[in-house]
PDB file of C-alpha atoms in Angstrom:
ATOM      1  CA  MET A1117     174.267 -57.071 120.664  1.00 48.00           C
ATOM      2  CA  GLN A1118     171.249 -54.832 120.278  1.00 51.00           C
ATOM      3  CA  ALA A1119     168.610 -57.086 118.706  1.00 52.00           C
ATOM      4  CA  LEU A1120     167.001 -60.289 119.984  1.00 54.00           C
ATOM      5  CA  GLY A1121     165.047 -62.758 117.850  1.00 46.00           C
ATOM      6  CA  GLY A1122     164.738 -60.276 114.962  1.00 52.00           C
ATOM      7  CA  GLY A1123     165.525 -56.713 113.949  1.00 67.00           C
ATOM      8  CA  THR A1124     168.617 -57.407 111.855  1.00 84.00           C
ATOM      9  CA  CYS A1125     168.357 -53.859 110.505  1.00 91.00           C
ATOM     10  CA  ASN A1126     169.316 -52.456 113.912  1.00 91.00           C
ATOM     11  CA  SER A1127     172.420 -54.626 114.053  1.00 91.00           C
ATOM     12  CA  GLU A1128     173.362 -53.395 110.580  1.00 95.00           C
ATOM     13  CA  PHE A1129     172.708 -49.802 111.658  1.00 96.00           C
ATOM     14  CA  GLU A1130     174.944 -50.097 114.715  1.00 95.00           C
ATOM     15  CA  PHE A1131     177.815 -51.694 112.812  1.00 96.00           C
ATOM     16  CA  LEU A1132     177.721 -49.297 109.863  1.00 98.00           C
ATOM     17  CA  THR A1133     177.124 -46.021 111.731  1.00 97.00           C
ATOM     18  CA  GLY A1134     178.850 -46.683 115.062  1.00 97.00           C
ATOM     19  CA  SER A1135     175.630 -45.631 116.795  1.00 96.00           C
ATOM     20  CA  SER A1136     173.993 -47.492 119.674  1.00 94.00           C
ATOM     21  CA  SER A1137     170.278 -48.205 119.647  1.00 90.00           C
ATOM     22  CA  GLY A1138     170.563 -47.976 123.428  1.00 91.00           C
ATOM     23  CA  PHE A1139     170.290 -44.197 123.098  1.00 94.00           C
ATOM     24  CA  LEU A1140     167.246 -44.442 120.809  1.00 93.00           C
ATOM     25  CA  GLY A1141     164.984 -46.704 122.862  1.00 86.00           C
ATOM     26  CA  ALA A1142     163.016 -49.904 122.378  1.00 84.00           C
ATOM     27  CA  GLY A1143     160.984 -50.291 119.202  1.00 87.00           C
ATOM     28  CA  VAL A1144     163.004 -47.738 117.230  1.00 92.00           C
ATOM     29  CA  TYR A1145     164.206 -48.937 113.811  1.00 92.00           C
ATOM     30  CA  PRO A1146     166.356 -46.195 112.235  1.00 94.00           C
ATOM     31  CA  TYR A1147     166.202 -47.810 108.769  1.00 96.00           C
ATOM     32  CA  MET A1148     162.441 -47.291 108.841  1.00 95.00           C
ATOM     33  CA  LEU A1149     162.348 -43.831 110.455  1.00 95.00           C
ATOM     34  CA  TYR A1150     165.345 -41.724 109.504  1.00 95.00           C
ATOM     35  CA  ASP A1151     167.050 -40.328 106.442  1.00 95.00           C
ATOM     36  CA  LEU A1152     170.625 -41.554 106.903  1.00 96.00           C
ATOM     37  CA  GLY A1153     172.045 -39.742 103.894  1.00 95.00           C
ATOM     38  CA  ASP A1154     174.182 -37.298 105.923  1.00 95.00           C
ATOM     39  CA  VAL A1155     175.220 -39.730 108.658  1.00 96.00           C
ATOM     40  CA  ASP A1156     178.916 -40.582 108.943  1.00 96.00           C
ATOM     41  CA  ASN A1157     179.218 -44.330 108.441  1.00 97.00           C
ATOM     42  CA  LEU A1158     181.525 -47.100 107.302  1.00 98.00           C
ATOM     43  CA  ALA A1159     180.357 -47.298 103.680  1.00 98.00           C
ATOM     44  CA  SER A1160     180.537 -43.565 103.002  1.00 97.00           C
ATOM     45  CA  TYR A1161     183.917 -43.287 104.732  1.00 98.00           C
ATOM     46  CA  LEU A1162     185.519 -46.142 102.809  1.00 98.00           C
ATOM     47  CA  GLY A1163     184.002 -44.793  99.609  1.00 98.00           C
ATOM     48  CA  SER A1164     185.608 -41.413 100.329  1.00 97.00           C
ATOM     49  CA  ILE A1165     189.078 -42.963 100.494  1.00 97.00           C
ATOM     50  CA  GLY A1166     188.807 -44.911  97.251  1.00 97.00           C
ATOM     51  CA  TYR A1167     186.956 -48.138  98.025  1.00 98.00           C
ATOM     52  CA  SER A1168     184.156 -49.438  95.860  1.00 98.00           C
ATOM     53  CA  THR A1169     181.171 -50.280  98.058  1.00 98.00           C
ATOM     54  CA  CYS A1170     178.707 -53.121  97.575  1.00 98.00           C
ATOM     55  CA  ALA A1171     175.953 -54.505  99.828  1.00 98.00           C
ATOM     56  CA  ILE A1172     174.617 -58.050  99.467  1.00 98.00           C
ATOM     57  CA  HIS A1173     171.409 -59.474 100.902  1.00 96.00           C
ATOM     58  CA  PRO A1174     169.711 -62.310  98.986  1.00 97.00           C
ATOM     59  CA  ALA A1175     166.128 -61.300  99.837  1.00 95.00           C
ATOM     60  CA  GLU A1176     163.649 -58.678  98.696  1.00 96.00           C
ATOM     61  CA  ALA A1177     165.381 -55.310  98.382  1.00 96.00           C
ATOM     62  CA  SER A1178     162.520 -53.522 100.125  1.00 96.00           C
ATOM     63  CA  ASN A1179     162.933 -55.494 103.387  1.00 93.00           C
ATOM     64  CA  TRP A1180     163.697 -52.950 106.124  1.00 90.00           C
ATOM     65  CA  ARG A1181     163.855 -50.334 103.321  1.00 95.00           C
ATOM     66  CA  ARG A1182     167.324 -51.510 102.346  1.00 97.00           C
ATOM     67  CA  ASP A1183     166.653 -50.422  98.753  1.00 97.00           C
ATOM     68  CA  ARG A1184     166.647 -46.812 100.005  1.00 97.00           C
ATOM     69  CA  VAL A1185     168.873 -46.962 103.069  1.00 97.00           C
ATOM     70  CA  TYR A1186     171.886 -48.627 101.454  1.00 98.00           C
ATOM     71  CA  SER A1187     172.133 -45.864  98.858  1.00 97.00           C
ATOM     72  CA  GLN A1188     171.722 -43.253 101.593  1.00 98.00           C
ATOM     73  CA  LEU A1189     174.661 -44.806 103.433  1.00 98.00           C
ATOM     74  CA  GLY A1190     176.842 -44.644 100.344  1.00 97.00           C
ATOM     75  CA  PHE A1191     176.713 -48.134  98.862  1.00 98.00           C
ATOM     76  CA  GLU A1192     177.230 -47.925  95.121  1.00 98.00           C
ATOM     77  CA  GLU A1193     175.648 -51.331  94.469  1.00 98.00           C
ATOM     78  CA  PHE A1194     173.061 -53.530  96.187  1.00 98.00           C
ATOM     79  CA  LEU A1195     172.755 -57.163  95.135  1.00 98.00           C
ATOM     80  CA  ASP A1196     169.362 -58.424  96.302  1.00 98.00           C
ATOM     81  CA  ILE A1197     167.420 -61.629  95.572  1.00 97.00           C
ATOM     82  CA  GLU A1198     167.192 -60.801  91.864  1.00 97.00           C
ATOM     83  CA  HIS A1199     170.952 -61.262  91.576  1.00 96.00           C
ATOM     84  CA  PHE A1200     170.676 -64.828  92.904  1.00 97.00           C
ATOM     85  CA  ASP A1201     168.263 -66.362  90.430  1.00 96.00           C
ATOM     86  CA  GLY A1202     168.952 -70.101  90.324  1.00 94.00           C
ATOM     87  CA  ALA A1203     171.296 -70.019  93.338  1.00 96.00           C
ATOM     88  CA  GLU A1204     171.480 -72.935  95.764  1.00 96.00           C
ATOM     89  CA  THR A1205     169.016 -72.702  98.637  1.00 95.00           C
ATOM     90  CA  ARG A1206     168.500 -74.241 102.072  1.00 93.00           C
ATOM     91  CA  ARG A1207     165.036 -74.230 103.619  1.00 90.00           C
ATOM     92  CA  GLY A1208     163.996 -72.056 100.678  1.00 92.00           C
ATOM     93  CA  MET A1209     166.663 -69.402 101.377  1.00 94.00           C
ATOM     94  CA  VAL A1210     169.829 -68.652  99.412  1.00 97.00           C
ATOM     95  CA  THR A1211     172.841 -70.334 101.001  1.00 97.00           C
ATOM     96  CA  ASP A1212     175.707 -68.389 102.521  1.00 96.00           C
ATOM     97  CA  ALA A1213     178.023 -70.137 100.051  1.00 97.00           C
ATOM     98  CA  ALA A1214     176.178 -68.596  97.106  1.00 98.00           C
ATOM     99  CA  THR A1215     176.885 -65.102  98.449  1.00 98.00           C
ATOM    100  CA  TYR A1216     180.517 -66.012  99.110  1.00 98.00           C
ATOM    101  CA  ASP A1217     180.891 -67.122  95.487  1.00 98.00           C
ATOM    102  CA  VAL A1218     179.794 -63.639  94.400  1.00 98.00           C
ATOM    103  CA  ILE A1219     182.336 -62.039  96.732  1.00 98.00           C
ATOM    104  CA  LEU A1220     185.162 -64.247  95.477  1.00 98.00           C
ATOM    105  CA  GLU A1221     184.270 -63.442  91.878  1.00 97.00           C
ATOM    106  CA  ARG A1222     184.333 -59.716  92.582  1.00 97.00           C
ATOM    107  CA  LEU A1223     187.670 -59.935  94.402  1.00 97.00           C
ATOM    108  CA  LYS A1224     189.208 -61.897  91.542  1.00 95.00           C
ATOM    109  CA  ASN A1225     187.900 -59.622  88.789  1.00 93.00           C
ATOM    110  CA  SER A1226     188.805 -56.226  90.254  1.00 91.00           C
ATOM    111  CA  GLU A1227     192.159 -55.194  91.698  1.00 89.00           C
ATOM    112  CA  GLY A1228     190.869 -52.034  93.363  1.00 94.00           C
ATOM    113  CA  PRO A1229     190.052 -51.817  97.087  1.00 97.00           C
ATOM    114  CA  GLN A1230     186.563 -53.085  97.886  1.00 98.00           C
ATOM    115  CA  PHE A1231     184.190 -52.962 100.837  1.00 98.00           C
ATOM    116  CA  ILE A1232     181.581 -55.713 100.533  1.00 98.00           C
ATOM    117  CA  PHE A1233     178.865 -55.899 103.196  1.00 98.00           C
ATOM    118  CA  ASP A1234     177.229 -59.341 103.049  1.00 97.00           C
ATOM    119  CA  VAL A1235     174.078 -59.916 105.129  1.00 96.00           C
ATOM    120  CA  THR A1236     173.584 -63.659 104.758  1.00 94.00           C
ATOM    121  CA  LEU A1237     170.179 -65.307 105.082  1.00 91.00           C
ATOM    122  CA  ALA A1238     170.294 -69.095 105.153  1.00 91.00           C
ATOM    123  CA  SER A1239     170.277 -69.359 108.967  1.00 88.00           C
ATOM    124  CA  HIS A1240     167.335 -66.972 109.341  1.00 89.00           C
ATOM    125  CA  GLY A1241     164.386 -67.968 111.537  1.00 84.00           C
ATOM    126  CA  GLY A1242     161.848 -69.330 112.042  1.00 85.00           C
ATOM    127  CA  TYR A1243     163.199 -72.667 113.069  1.00 86.00           C
ATOM    128  CA  ASP A1244     160.048 -74.756 112.874  1.00 87.00           C
ATOM    129  CA  THR A1245     160.072 -75.433 109.125  1.00 90.00           C
ATOM    130  CA  GLY A1246     160.991 -79.114 109.389  1.00 89.00           C
ATOM    131  CA  LEU A1247     162.916 -78.754 106.129  1.00 90.00           C
ATOM    132  CA  ILE A1248     166.285 -80.013 107.378  1.00 90.00           C
ATOM    133  CA  PRO A1249     166.888 -83.571 106.072  1.00 91.00           C
ATOM    134  CA  GLU A1250     167.112 -86.073 108.908  1.00 89.00           C
ATOM    135  CA  ASP A1251     170.684 -87.035 108.020  1.00 89.00           C
ATOM    136  CA  GLU A1252     171.713 -83.349 108.305  1.00 89.00           C
ATOM    137  CA  LEU A1253     169.846 -82.618 111.528  1.00 90.00           C
ATOM    138  CA  THR A1254     171.840 -81.809 114.658  1.00 90.00           C
ATOM    139  CA  GLU A1255     169.705 -82.887 117.609  1.00 90.00           C
ATOM    140  CA  VAL A1256     169.778 -80.526 120.588  1.00 84.00           C
ATOM    141  CA  LEU A1257     168.428 -81.387 124.020  1.00 87.00           C
ATOM    142  CA  VAL A1258     166.907 -78.733 126.281  1.00 81.00           C
ATOM    143  CA  GLN A1259     166.491 -79.879 129.858  1.00 80.00           C
ATOM    144  CA  GLY A1260     167.033 -83.428 128.684  1.00 82.00           C
ATOM    145  CA  GLU A1261     164.383 -83.393 125.949  1.00 83.00           C
ATOM    146  CA  PRO A1262     164.786 -83.026 122.166  1.00 86.00           C
ATOM    147  CA  ASP A1263     163.981 -79.489 121.081  1.00 86.00           C
ATOM    148  CA  ALA A1264     162.859 -79.093 117.447  1.00 88.00           C
ATOM    149  CA  GLU A1265     163.564 -75.343 117.169  1.00 87.00           C
ATOM    150  CA  ALA A1266     166.980 -75.530 118.789  1.00 87.00           C
ATOM    151  CA  SER A1267     167.864 -78.545 116.629  1.00 91.00           C
ATOM    152  CA  GLU A1268     166.930 -76.801 113.369  1.00 90.00           C
ATOM    153  CA  TYR A1269     168.812 -73.687 114.452  1.00 90.00           C
ATOM    154  CA  ALA A1270     171.930 -75.688 115.346  1.00 90.00           C
ATOM    155  CA  SER A1271     171.742 -77.496 112.005  1.00 95.00           C
ATOM    156  CA  CYS A1272     171.577 -74.184 110.136  1.00 91.00           C
ATOM    157  CA  ILE A1273     174.544 -72.825 112.077  1.00 92.00           C
ATOM    158  CA  ALA A1274     176.549 -75.992 111.389  1.00 93.00           C
ATOM    159  CA  ALA A1275     175.965 -75.595 107.644  1.00 94.00           C
ATOM    160  CA  SER A1276     176.864 -71.899 107.805  1.00 94.00           C
ATOM    161  CA  ASP A1277     180.060 -72.711 109.706  1.00 95.00           C
ATOM    162  CA  GLU A1278     181.070 -75.234 107.065  1.00 96.00           C
ATOM    163  CA  GLU A1279     180.445 -72.796 104.221  1.00 97.00           C
ATOM    164  CA  PHE A1280     182.283 -69.994 106.013  1.00 97.00           C
ATOM    165  CA  ALA A1281     185.295 -72.250 106.558  1.00 97.00           C
ATOM    166  CA  ALA A1282     185.364 -73.036 102.813  1.00 98.00           C
ATOM    167  CA  PHE A1283     185.132 -69.301 102.077  1.00 98.00           C
ATOM    168  CA  ILE A1284     188.107 -68.575 104.319  1.00 97.00           C
ATOM    169  CA  ASP A1285     190.102 -71.355 102.629  1.00 97.00           C
ATOM    170  CA  ALA A1286     189.380 -69.770  99.241  1.00 97.00           C
ATOM    171  CA  LEU A1287     190.451 -66.334 100.512  1.00 97.00           C
ATOM    172  CA  ARG A1288     193.763 -67.788 101.683  1.00 94.00           C
ATOM    173  CA  GLU A1289     194.588 -68.507  98.038  1.00 94.00           C
ATOM    174  CA  LEU A1290     193.988 -64.969  96.774  1.00 94.00           C
ATOM    175  CA  ASP A1291     197.036 -62.931  95.859  1.00 91.00           C
ATOM    176  CA  ARG A1292     195.758 -59.764  97.565  1.00 92.00           C
ATOM    177  CA  PRO A1293     195.258 -58.752 101.204  1.00 92.00           C
ATOM    178  CA  VAL A1294     191.757 -59.392 102.508  1.00 95.00           C
ATOM    179  CA  VAL A1295     190.238 -58.631 105.910  1.00 94.00           C
ATOM    180  CA  VAL A1296     187.030 -60.385 106.962  1.00 95.00           C
ATOM    181  CA  CYS A1297     184.830 -59.257 109.832  1.00 95.00           C
ATOM    182  CA  MET A1298     182.090 -61.772 110.668  1.00 94.00           C
ATOM    183  CA  PHE A1299     179.447 -61.249 113.371  1.00 91.00           C
ATOM    184  CA  GLY A1300     176.053 -62.582 114.373  1.00 86.00           C
ATOM    185  CA  ASP A1301     173.148 -60.161 114.134  1.00 80.00           C
ATOM    186  CA  HIS A1302     171.142 -61.527 117.091  1.00 72.00           C
ATOM    187  CA  GLN A1303     170.276 -64.644 119.059  1.00 76.00           C
ATOM    188  CA  PRO A1304     167.239 -66.661 117.888  1.00 79.00           C
ATOM    189  CA  GLY A1305     163.704 -65.885 118.947  1.00 70.00           C
ATOM    190  CA  PHE A1306     163.558 -68.792 121.374  1.00 69.00           C
ATOM    191  CA  ALA A1307     166.545 -67.444 123.343  1.00 71.00           C
ATOM    192  CA  ASP A1308     164.307 -66.511 126.278  1.00 76.00           C
ATOM    193  CA  ARG A1309     163.281 -70.137 126.709  1.00 77.00           C
ATOM    194  CA  LEU A1310     166.908 -71.264 126.651  1.00 76.00           C
ATOM    195  CA  ALA A1311     167.946 -68.515 129.059  1.00 74.00           C
ATOM    196  CA  GLU A1312     165.289 -69.549 131.545  1.00 79.00           C
ATOM    197  CA  ALA A1313     166.413 -73.184 131.269  1.00 77.00           C
ATOM    198  CA  SER A1314     170.054 -72.136 131.745  1.00 76.00           C
ATOM    199  CA  PHE A1315     169.619 -69.721 134.655  1.00 77.00           C
ATOM    200  CA  GLY A1316     166.616 -71.314 136.356  1.00 78.00           C
ATOM    201  CA  GLU A1317     164.639 -68.076 136.576  1.00 78.00           C
ATOM    202  CA  GLN A1318     162.082 -66.210 134.504  1.00 80.00           C
ATOM    203  CA  VAL A1319     163.385 -63.553 132.141  1.00 75.00           C
ATOM    204  CA  GLY A1320     161.303 -60.863 133.844  1.00 74.00           C
ATOM    205  CA  LEU A1321     163.044 -61.551 137.154  1.00 74.00           C
ATOM    206  CA  MET A1322     166.624 -61.668 135.860  1.00 73.00           C
ATOM    207  CA  GLY A1323     169.263 -59.145 136.845  1.00 79.00           C
ATOM    208  CA  ILE A1324     171.140 -57.190 134.211  1.00 80.00           C
ATOM    209  CA  ASP A1325     174.024 -59.677 133.912  1.00 81.00           C
ATOM    210  CA  HIS A1326     171.723 -62.550 132.963  1.00 79.00           C
ATOM    211  CA  ILE A1327     169.617 -60.263 130.774  1.00 75.00           C
ATOM    212  CA  GLN A1328     172.699 -59.333 128.786  1.00 78.00           C
ATOM    213  CA  GLU A1329     173.633 -62.979 128.189  1.00 75.00           C
ATOM    214  CA  ARG A1330     170.644 -63.169 125.838  1.00 75.00           C
ATOM    215  CA  TYR A1331     172.235 -60.502 123.637  1.00 73.00           C
ATOM    216  CA  VAL A1332     175.690 -62.023 123.187  1.00 81.00           C
ATOM    217  CA  THR A1333     176.801 -63.182 119.729  1.00 85.00           C
ATOM    218  CA  PRO A1334     180.297 -64.060 118.484  1.00 87.00           C
ATOM    219  CA  TYR A1335     182.451 -62.105 116.045  1.00 91.00           C
ATOM    220  CA  LEU A1336     185.880 -62.462 114.489  1.00 90.00           C
ATOM    221  CA  ILE A1337     188.308 -60.400 112.450  1.00 91.00           C
ATOM    222  CA  TRP A1338     190.493 -62.459 110.084  1.00 92.00           C
ATOM    223  CA  THR A1339     193.066 -61.694 107.406  1.00 90.00           C
ATOM    224  CA  ASN A1340     195.022 -63.647 104.829  1.00 89.00           C
ATOM    225  CA  SER A1341     197.911 -61.191 105.279  1.00 84.00           C
ATOM    226  CA  SER A1342     200.583 -62.178 107.784  1.00 74.00           C
ATOM    227  CA  GLU A1343     201.880 -58.593 107.686  1.00 74.00           C
ATOM    228  CA  LEU A1344     198.528 -57.175 108.793  1.00 70.00           C
ATOM    229  CA  CYS A1345     198.134 -59.838 111.443  1.00 66.00           C
ATOM    230  CA  GLU A1346     201.528 -59.164 112.980  1.00 61.00           C
ATOM    231  CA  ALA A1347     201.287 -55.369 112.754  1.00 58.00           C
ATOM    232  CA  ASN A1348     197.725 -54.821 113.931  1.00 62.00           C
ATOM    233  CA  GLY A1349     196.694 -57.845 115.952  1.00 58.00           C
ATOM    234  CA  VAL A1350     193.964 -59.150 113.664  1.00 59.00           C
ATOM    235  CA  GLY A1351     192.325 -62.086 115.429  1.00 60.00           C
ATOM    236  CA  ASN A1352     192.987 -60.782 118.950  1.00 57.00           C
ATOM    237  CA  THR A1353     189.334 -60.026 119.583  1.00 64.00           C
ATOM    238  CA  HIS A1354     187.811 -58.826 122.849  1.00 77.00           C
ATOM    239  CA  ASP A1355     184.339 -58.189 124.214  1.00 84.00           C
ATOM    240  CA  LEU A1356     182.668 -55.132 122.730  1.00 91.00           C
ATOM    241  CA  SER A1357     179.289 -53.901 121.560  1.00 93.00           C
ATOM    242  CA  LEU A1358     178.405 -53.705 117.908  1.00 94.00           C
ATOM    243  CA  ASN A1359     178.657 -49.917 117.636  1.00 95.00           C
ATOM    244  CA  TYR A1360     182.436 -50.257 118.150  1.00 96.00           C
ATOM    245  CA  LEU A1361     183.067 -53.163 115.789  1.00 95.00           C
ATOM    246  CA  ALA A1362     183.615 -51.210 112.573  1.00 96.00           C
ATOM    247  CA  ALA A1363     186.178 -48.947 114.255  1.00 95.00           C
ATOM    248  CA  THR A1364     187.903 -52.011 115.702  1.00 93.00           C
ATOM    249  CA  MET A1365     187.974 -53.647 112.268  1.00 93.00           C
ATOM    250  CA  LEU A1366     189.393 -50.559 110.563  1.00 94.00           C
ATOM    251  CA  ASN A1367     192.086 -50.259 113.211  1.00 91.00           C
ATOM    252  CA  ALA A1368     192.982 -53.940 112.915  1.00 89.00           C
ATOM    253  CA  ALA A1369     193.177 -53.627 109.137  1.00 90.00           C
ATOM    254  CA  GLY A1370     195.566 -50.686 109.369  1.00 90.00           C
ATOM    255  CA  ILE A1371     193.107 -48.335 107.641  1.00 93.00           C
ATOM    256  CA  PRO A1372     193.360 -44.695 108.814  1.00 93.00           C
ATOM    257  CA  LEU A1373     190.505 -43.628 111.072  1.00 95.00           C
ATOM    258  CA  ASP A1374     188.451 -40.476 110.619  1.00 95.00           C
ATOM    259  CA  GLU A1375     187.301 -38.409 113.630  1.00 94.00           C
ATOM    260  CA  GLN A1376     184.149 -40.471 114.126  1.00 95.00           C
ATOM    261  CA  PHE A1377     185.872 -43.850 114.293  1.00 96.00           C
ATOM    262  CA  SER A1378     188.794 -42.466 116.310  1.00 96.00           C
ATOM    263  CA  TYR A1379     186.340 -41.146 118.888  1.00 97.00           C
ATOM    264  CA  LEU A1380     184.550 -44.507 119.092  1.00 97.00           C
ATOM    265  CA  LEU A1381     187.804 -46.323 119.864  1.00 94.00           C
ATOM    266  CA  ALA A1382     188.534 -43.798 122.617  1.00 95.00           C
ATOM    267  CA  ALA A1383     185.010 -44.031 124.057  1.00 96.00           C
ATOM    268  CA  GLN A1384     185.274 -47.805 124.197  1.00 95.00           C
ATOM    269  CA  GLN A1385     188.005 -47.500 126.820  1.00 94.00           C
ATOM    270  CA  HIS A1386     185.439 -46.033 129.228  1.00 95.00           C
ATOM    271  CA  ILE A1387     182.297 -47.834 128.024  1.00 96.00           C
ATOM    272  CA  PRO A1388     183.355 -51.191 126.538  1.00 94.00           C
ATOM    273  CA  ALA A1389     179.788 -52.173 125.672  1.00 94.00           C
ATOM    274  CA  ILE A1390     176.362 -50.556 125.406  1.00 94.00           C
ATOM    275  CA  ASN A1391     173.010 -51.782 124.127  1.00 90.00           C
ATOM    276  CA  LEU A1392     169.277 -51.419 124.646  1.00 87.00           C
ATOM    277  CA  ASN A1393     169.468 -52.783 128.210  1.00 87.00           C
ATOM    278  CA  GLY A1394     172.330 -50.776 129.636  1.00 92.00           C
ATOM    279  CA  TYR A1395     176.034 -50.069 129.497  1.00 94.00           C
ATOM    280  CA  GLN A1396     179.240 -51.549 130.865  1.00 93.00           C
ATOM    281  CA  ASP A1397     181.936 -49.535 132.631  1.00 95.00           C
ATOM    282  CA  ALA A1398     185.691 -50.081 132.378  1.00 94.00           C
ATOM    283  CA  SER A1399     185.655 -52.506 135.321  1.00 93.00           C
ATOM    284  CA  GLY A1400     183.239 -54.796 133.459  1.00 92.00           C
ATOM    285  CA  THR A1401     180.216 -53.920 135.613  1.00 93.00           C
ATOM    286  CA  TRP A1402     176.875 -53.569 133.839  1.00 93.00           C
ATOM    287  CA  HIS A1403     174.538 -50.679 134.640  1.00 94.00           C
ATOM    288  CA  TRP A1404     170.983 -49.945 133.563  1.00 91.00           C
ATOM    289  CA  HIS A1405     170.483 -46.848 131.423  1.00 93.00           C
ATOM    290  CA  GLY A1406     170.112 -43.853 133.719  1.00 90.00           C
ATOM    291  CA  GLU A1407     172.134 -45.481 136.499  1.00 92.00           C
ATOM    292  CA  GLU A1408     175.063 -43.372 137.705  1.00 94.00           C
ATOM    293  CA  SER A1409     178.568 -44.843 137.569  1.00 95.00           C
ATOM    294  CA  ASP A1410     182.203 -43.873 137.091  1.00 94.00           C
ATOM    295  CA  ALA A1411     181.465 -43.946 133.347  1.00 96.00           C
ATOM    296  CA  SER A1412     178.493 -41.555 133.494  1.00 96.00           C
ATOM    297  CA  GLU A1413     180.353 -38.603 131.958  1.00 97.00           C
ATOM    298  CA  ALA A1414     181.691 -40.742 129.107  1.00 97.00           C
ATOM    299  CA  TYR A1415     178.175 -42.134 128.623  1.00 97.00           C
ATOM    300  CA  LYS A1416     176.712 -38.625 128.293  1.00 97.00           C
ATOM    301  CA  ALA A1417     179.460 -37.572 125.892  1.00 97.00           C
ATOM    302  CA  LEU A1418     178.866 -40.629 123.708  1.00 97.00           C
ATOM    303  CA  ALA A1419     175.143 -39.816 123.581  1.00 97.00           C
ATOM    304  CA  ILE A1420     175.873 -36.242 122.457  1.00 97.00           C
ATOM    305  CA  VAL A1421     178.305 -37.310 119.731  1.00 96.00           C
ATOM    306  CA  GLN A1422     175.831 -39.901 118.453  1.00 96.00           C
ATOM    307  CA  HIS A1423     172.977 -37.378 118.393  1.00 96.00           C
ATOM    308  CA  ASP A1424     175.082 -34.918 116.422  1.00 95.00           C
ATOM    309  CA  ASN A1425     176.043 -37.573 113.871  1.00 96.00           C
ATOM    310  CA  LEU A1426     172.471 -38.760 113.369  1.00 96.00           C
ATOM    311  CA  PHE A1427     170.474 -35.557 113.580  1.00 94.00           C
ATOM    312  CA  ASP A1428     172.598 -32.374 113.602  1.00 85.00           C
ATOM    313  CA  HIS A1429     173.779 -31.750 110.030  1.00 73.00           C
ATOM    314  CA  GLU A1430     173.577 -27.962 109.878  1.00 65.00           C
ATOM    315  CA  ASP A1431     177.348 -27.609 109.524  1.00 56.00           C
ATOM    316  CA  GLN A1432     177.717 -30.315 106.872  1.00 49.00           C
TER     317      GLN A1432
END
């Protein structure tokens, strides 16, 4: 994962464009800086092959300039907080279940192929609100002591898990093939404190392997279609960085890949993961950016392809 404690927009950017923020540097937020209108990405590609495209985020549309960026990326619709008037909330934020209800309604009411990008909100930090009812609070101990932030975070995740499970159950009943790709955008802001408790050393003194542990989040690819599962291995997930996840999802879903996504799948064989801290070679060894390795040539090629996609549009 690229982000830590915040910066969801960079996780979205990596997933949708197949680009790594590792090549852009710390403190760079492409949603805020770049015009992404000519950038090859998941939404524009699926739109080009007949999918309707809809983005969902139940917050202010202007957050991270999503009101501009989503249209640049090719989303035909953007359902922001105004679409969720009266929706159920948790800690003052629209629940994941409320967004899933919208997705289910859209899938039931339109037979055409759809790409729906849902950036849920209910588990968002901070985690010191104290708004979780005591009977719903999951107590977490850190170094043997109750930790209020970790407990609120765990309680939010537990509720999100329950709502996601209900969503999957509802999708099982649909009479149409559906593929779901779910991933976490970043670890919480107090991850440094937990990492130091886990590894027994200060973050500033950690080697790259422990540093990278702070950037790990889970993902899954699921389908209600037994044919897709058997043919393409949906569910057989492996470690990867977020810039490869869309290509992996398309491949698992049996959707033809364009040149951009085909290249990303090939590059992943040499560089399985890359983020702001460094990159991993095919043997699983992590390297800092700028460090030579057997994957150095593939690393340089990936950087060139990414630069061309983001900034070189003279031939388009």
